[in-house]
C-alpha positions as protocol buffer text, in pm:
chain_id: "A"
residue {
  index: 1
  type: MET
  ca { x: 0 y: 0 z: 0 }
}
residue {
  index: 2
  type: LEU
  ca { x: 135 y: 342 z: -89 }
}
residue {
  index: 3
  type: ASP
  ca { x: 139 y: 621 z: 162 }
}
residue {
  index: 4
  type: ASP
  ca { x: 308 y: 956 z: 218 }
}
residue {
  index: 5
  type: GLN
  ca { x: 648 y: 789 z: 256 }
}
residue {
  index: 6
  type: SER
  ca { x: 649 y: 637 z: -93 }
}
residue {
  index: 7
  type: PRO
  ca { x: 775 y: 909 z: -329 }
}
residue {
  index: 8
  type: ILE
  ca { x: 944 y: 798 z: -649 }
}
residue {
  index: 9
  type: ASN
  ca { x: 1327 y: 817 z: -648 }
}
residue {
  index: 10
  type: LYS
  ca { x: 1347 y: 896 z: -276 }
}
residue {
  index: 11
  type: GLU
  ca { x: 1481 y: 695 z: 16 }
}
residue {
  index: 12
  type: LEU
  ca { x: 1218 y: 503 z: 209 }
}
residue {
  index: 13
  type: LYS
  ca { x: 1151 y: 601 z: 568 }
}
residue {
  index: 14
  type: TYR
  ca { x: 1038 y: 250 z: 664 }
}
residue {
  index: 15
  type: ALA
  ca { x: 927 y: -86 z: 532 }
}
residue {
  index: 16
  type: PHE
  ca { x: 772 y: -377 z: 717 }
}
residue {
  index: 17
  type: LEU
  ca { x: 608 y: -710 z: 664 }
}
residue {
  index: 18
  type: THR
  ca { x: 300 y: -785 z: 873 }
}
residue {
  index: 19
  type: PHE
  ca { x: 169 y: -1116 z: 1004 }
}
residue {
  index: 20
  type: ASN
  ca { x: -202 y: -1126 z: 1087 }
}
residue {
  index: 21
  type: LYS
  ca { x: -464 y: -1376 z: 1194 }
}
residue {
  index: 22
  type: MET
  ca { x: -772 y: -1394 z: 970 }
}
residue {
  index: 23
  type: THR
  ca { x: -1109 y: -1550 z: 1029 }
}
residue {
  index: 24
  type: LYS
  ca { x: -1265 y: -1771 z: 761 }
}
residue {
  index: 25
  type: GLU
  ca { x: -1500 y: -1484 z: 676 }
}
residue {
  index: 26
  type: GLN
  ca { x: -1208 y: -1242 z: 632 }
}
residue {
  index: 27
  type: LYS
  ca { x: -1028 y: -1490 z: 404 }
}
residue {
  index: 28
  type: LYS
  ca { x: -1336 y: -1524 z: 182 }
}
residue {
  index: 29
  type: ALA
  ca { x: -1437 y: -1158 z: 189 }
}
residue {
  index: 30
  type: VAL
  ca { x: -1473 y: -964 z: -133 }
}
residue {
  index: 31
  type: VAL
  ca { x: -1306 y: -637 z: -44 }
}
residue {
  index: 32
  type: ASN
  ca { x: -1418 y: -310 z: -200 }
}
residue {
  index: 33
  type: LYS
  ca { x: -1085 y: -145 z: -281 }
}
residue {
  index: 34
  type: LYS
  ca { x: -1251 y: 194 z: -319 }
}
residue {
  index: 35
  type: GLU
  ca { x: -1395 y: 416 z: -49 }
}
residue {
  index: 36
  type: GLY
  ca { x: -1168 y: 280 z: 223 }
}
residue {
  index: 37
  type: GLY
  ca { x: -1290 y: -80 z: 192 }
}
residue {
  index: 38
  type: TYR
  ca { x: -942 y: -231 z: 202 }
}
residue {
  index: 39
  type: GLU
  ca { x: -840 y: -25 z: 505 }
}
residue {
  index: 40
  type: LYS
  ca { x: -1157 y: -127 z: 690 }
}
residue {
  index: 41
  type: TRP
  ca { x: -1092 y: -494 z: 609 }
}
residue {
  index: 42
  type: GLU
  ca { x: -725 y: -469 z: 710 }
}
residue {
  index: 43
  type: ASN
  ca { x: -812 y: -294 z: 1038 }
}
residue {
  index: 44
  type: GLY
  ca { x: -1035 y: -592 z: 1125 }
}
residue {
  index: 45
  type: LEU
  ca { x: -740 y: -835 z: 1113 }
}
residue {
  index: 46
  type: LYS
  ca { x: -564 y: -935 z: 1436 }
}
residue {
  index: 47
  type: ARG
  ca { x: -197 y: -839 z: 1422 }
}
residue {
  index: 48
  type: ILE
  ca { x: 49 y: -1102 z: 1543 }
}
residue {
  index: 49
  type: GLY
  ca { x: 371 y: -923 z: 1457 }
}
residue {
  index: 50
  type: THR
  ca { x: 591 y: -742 z: 1207 }
}
residue {
  index: 51
  type: ILE
  ca { x: 945 y: -752 z: 1079 }
}
residue {
  index: 52
  type: GLY
  ca { x: 1062 y: -412 z: 965 }
}
residue {
  index: 53
  type: ILE
  ca { x: 1321 y: -146 z: 901 }
}
residue {
  index: 54
  type: PHE
  ca { x: 1279 y: 212 z: 1014 }
}
residue {
  index: 55
  type: GLU
  ca { x: 1486 y: 527 z: 970 }
}
residue {
  index: 56
  type: LYS
  ca { x: 1741 y: 553 z: 1248 }
}
residue {
  index: 57
  type: ASN
  ca { x: 1605 y: 723 z: 1560 }
}
residue {
  index: 58
  type: THR
  ca { x: 1238 y: 649 z: 1481 }
}
residue {
  index: 59
  type: SER
  ca { x: 1072 y: 639 z: 1823 }
}
residue {
  index: 60
  type: GLU
  ca { x: 923 y: 315 z: 1954 }
}
residue {
  index: 61
  type: GLU
  ca { x: 597 y: 507 z: 2000 }
}
residue {
  index: 62
  type: LYS
  ca { x: 587 y: 582 z: 1628 }
}
residue {
  index: 63
  type: ILE
  ca { x: 686 y: 222 z: 1542 }
}
residue {
  index: 64
  type: SER
  ca { x: 401 y: 98 z: 1767 }
}
residue {
  index: 65
  type: LYS
  ca { x: 152 y: 321 z: 1587 }
}
residue {
  index: 66
  type: MET
  ca { x: 266 y: 205 z: 1241 }
}
residue {
  index: 67
  type: THR
  ca { x: 299 y: -166 z: 1320 }
}
residue {
  index: 68
  type: LYS
  ca { x: 8 y: -205 z: 1565 }
}
residue {
  index: 69
  type: CYS
  ca { x: 249 y: -395 z: 1791 }
}
residue {
  index: 70
  type: ASP
  ca { x: 346 y: -319 z: 2150 }
}
residue {
  index: 71
  type: THR
  ca { x: 680 y: -501 z: 2192 }
}
residue {
  index: 72
  type: HIS
  ca { x: 982 y: -418 z: 1975 }
}
residue {
  index: 73
  type: THR
  ca { x: 1318 y: -593 z: 1969 }
}
residue {
  index: 74
  type: LYS
  ca { x: 1599 y: -430 z: 1775 }
}
residue {
  index: 75
  type: ILE
  ca { x: 1760 y: -705 z: 1567 }
}
residue {
  index: 76
  type: GLY
  ca { x: 2015 y: -509 z: 1370 }
}
residue {
  index: 77
  type: VAL
  ca { x: 2127 y: -200 z: 1183 }
}
residue {
  index: 78
  type: SER
  ca { x: 2166 y: -155 z: 807 }
}
residue {
  index: 79
  type: SER
  ca { x: 2523 y: -153 z: 675 }
}
residue {
  index: 80
  type: ASP
  ca { x: 2494 y: 219 z: 595 }
}
residue {
  index: 81
  type: ALA
  ca { x: 2366 y: 280 z: 951 }
}
residue {
  index: 82
  type: LYS
  ca { x: 2060 y: 469 z: 818 }
}
residue {
  index: 83
  type: TYR
  ca { x: 1804 y: 211 z: 934 }
}
residue {
  index: 84
  type: ASP
  ca { x: 1730 y: 9 z: 1245 }
}
residue {
  index: 85
  type: CYS
  ca { x: 1576 y: -337 z: 1203 }
}
residue {
  index: 86
  type: TYR
  ca { x: 1303 y: -454 z: 1443 }
}
residue {
  index: 87
  type: PHE
  ca { x: 1111 y: -770 z: 1525 }
}
residue {
  index: 88
  type: SER
  ca { x: 781 y: -652 z: 1672 }
}
residue {
  index: 89
  type: THR
  ca { x: 502 y: -846 z: 1839 }
}
residue {
  index: 90
  type: ASN
  ca { x: 154 y: -783 z: 1972 }
}
residue {
  index: 91
  type: SER
  ca { x: 135 y: -919 z: 2327 }
}
residue {
  index: 92
  type: GLY
  ca { x: -243 y: -959 z: 2288 }
}
residue {
  index: 93
  type: SER
  ca { x: -199 y: -1232 z: 2023 }
}
residue {
  index: 94
  type: GLU
  ca { x: -285 y: -1594 z: 2082 }
}
residue {
  index: 95
  type: ILE
  ca { x: 12 y: -1759 z: 2257 }
}
residue {
  index: 96
  type: LYS
  ca { x: 33 y: -2043 z: 2001 }
}
residue {
  index: 97
  type: LEU
  ca { x: 52 y: -1800 z: 1706 }
}
residue {
  index: 98
  type: LEU
  ca { x: 290 y: -1569 z: 1889 }
}
residue {
  index: 99
  type: ASN
  ca { x: 525 y: -1857 z: 1972 }
}
residue {
  index: 100
  type: GLU
  ca { x: 523 y: -1972 z: 1608 }
}
residue {
  index: 101
  type: PHE
  ca { x: 600 y: -1618 z: 1491 }
}
residue {
  index: 102
  type: LYS
  ca { x: 890 y: -1594 z: 1736 }
}
residue {
  index: 103
  type: LYS
  ca { x: 1049 y: -1896 z: 1564 }
}
residue {
  index: 104
  type: THR
  ca { x: 1101 y: -1686 z: 1250 }
}
residue {
  index: 105
  type: GLU
  ca { x: 1462 y: -1685 z: 1133 }
}
residue {
  index: 106
  type: ILE
  ca { x: 1572 y: -1345 z: 1003 }
}
residue {
  index: 107
  type: GLN
  ca { x: 1871 y: -1259 z: 789 }
}
residue {
  index: 108
  type: ILE
  ca { x: 1958 y: -894 z: 725 }
}
residue {
  index: 109
  type: ILE
  ca { x: 2095 y: -846 z: 373 }
}
residue {
  index: 110
  type: GLU
  ca { x: 2222 y: -553 z: 168 }
}
residue {
  index: 111
  type: LYS
  ca { x: 1961 y: -327 z: 9 }
}
residue {
  index: 112
  type: LYS
  ca { x: 1924 y: -374 z: -365 }
}
residue {
  index: 113
  type: ASN
  ca { x: 1914 y: -78 z: -602 }
}
residue {
  index: 114
  type: VAL
  ca { x: 1576 y: -8 z: -758 }
}
residue {
  index: 115
  type: LEU
  ca { x: 1558 y: -23 z: -1136 }
}
residue {
  index: 116
  type: LYS
  ca { x: 1483 y: 317 z: -1282 }
}
residue {
  index: 117
  type: THR
  ca { x: 1308 y: 174 z: -1589 }
}
residue {
  index: 118
  type: VAL
  ca { x: 967 y: 11 z: -1571 }
}
residue {
  index: 119
  type: LEU
  ca { x: 869 y: -221 z: -1852 }
}
residue {
  index: 120
  type: PHE
  ca { x: 517 y: -340 z: -1925 }
}
residue {
  index: 121
  type: TYR
  ca { x: 311 y: -475 z: -2208 }
}
residue {
  index: 122
  type: GLN
  ca { x: -55 y: -491 z: -2286 }
}
residue {
  index: 123
  type: LYS
  ca { x: -204 y: -810 z: -2420 }
}
residue {
  index: 124
  type: LYS
  ca { x: -451 y: -753 z: -2698 }
}
residue {
  index: 125
  type: LEU
  ca { x: -778 y: -934 z: -2638 }
}
residue {
  index: 126
  type: ILE
  ca { x: -944 y: -1084 z: -2944 }
}
């Protein structure tokens, strides 16, 4: 999802991967992507945790607000020292799911350069 931190040709302020619990109804839901439908659906999911990078010196309060998690463990720093890496969890999650999430093995790698050229094609329908 794009937000105010996603300008083209600019450094990112943060990036994170979320892990959520979904009900059967949420899995089968047809989500209206317009008029805030996706955001409403996403807000109904139960957050288990996140793995993310954030600009150095981002406060844990701000990380909590973005990730919807309440416990943050710093797991590393980027090689250029511009970003801190965090493993975040939501203490309100089901213990079984939380314990499984905590088994995640994480490897911090070098950031790849973004290609400046975007290629696409349109298939002609007959």
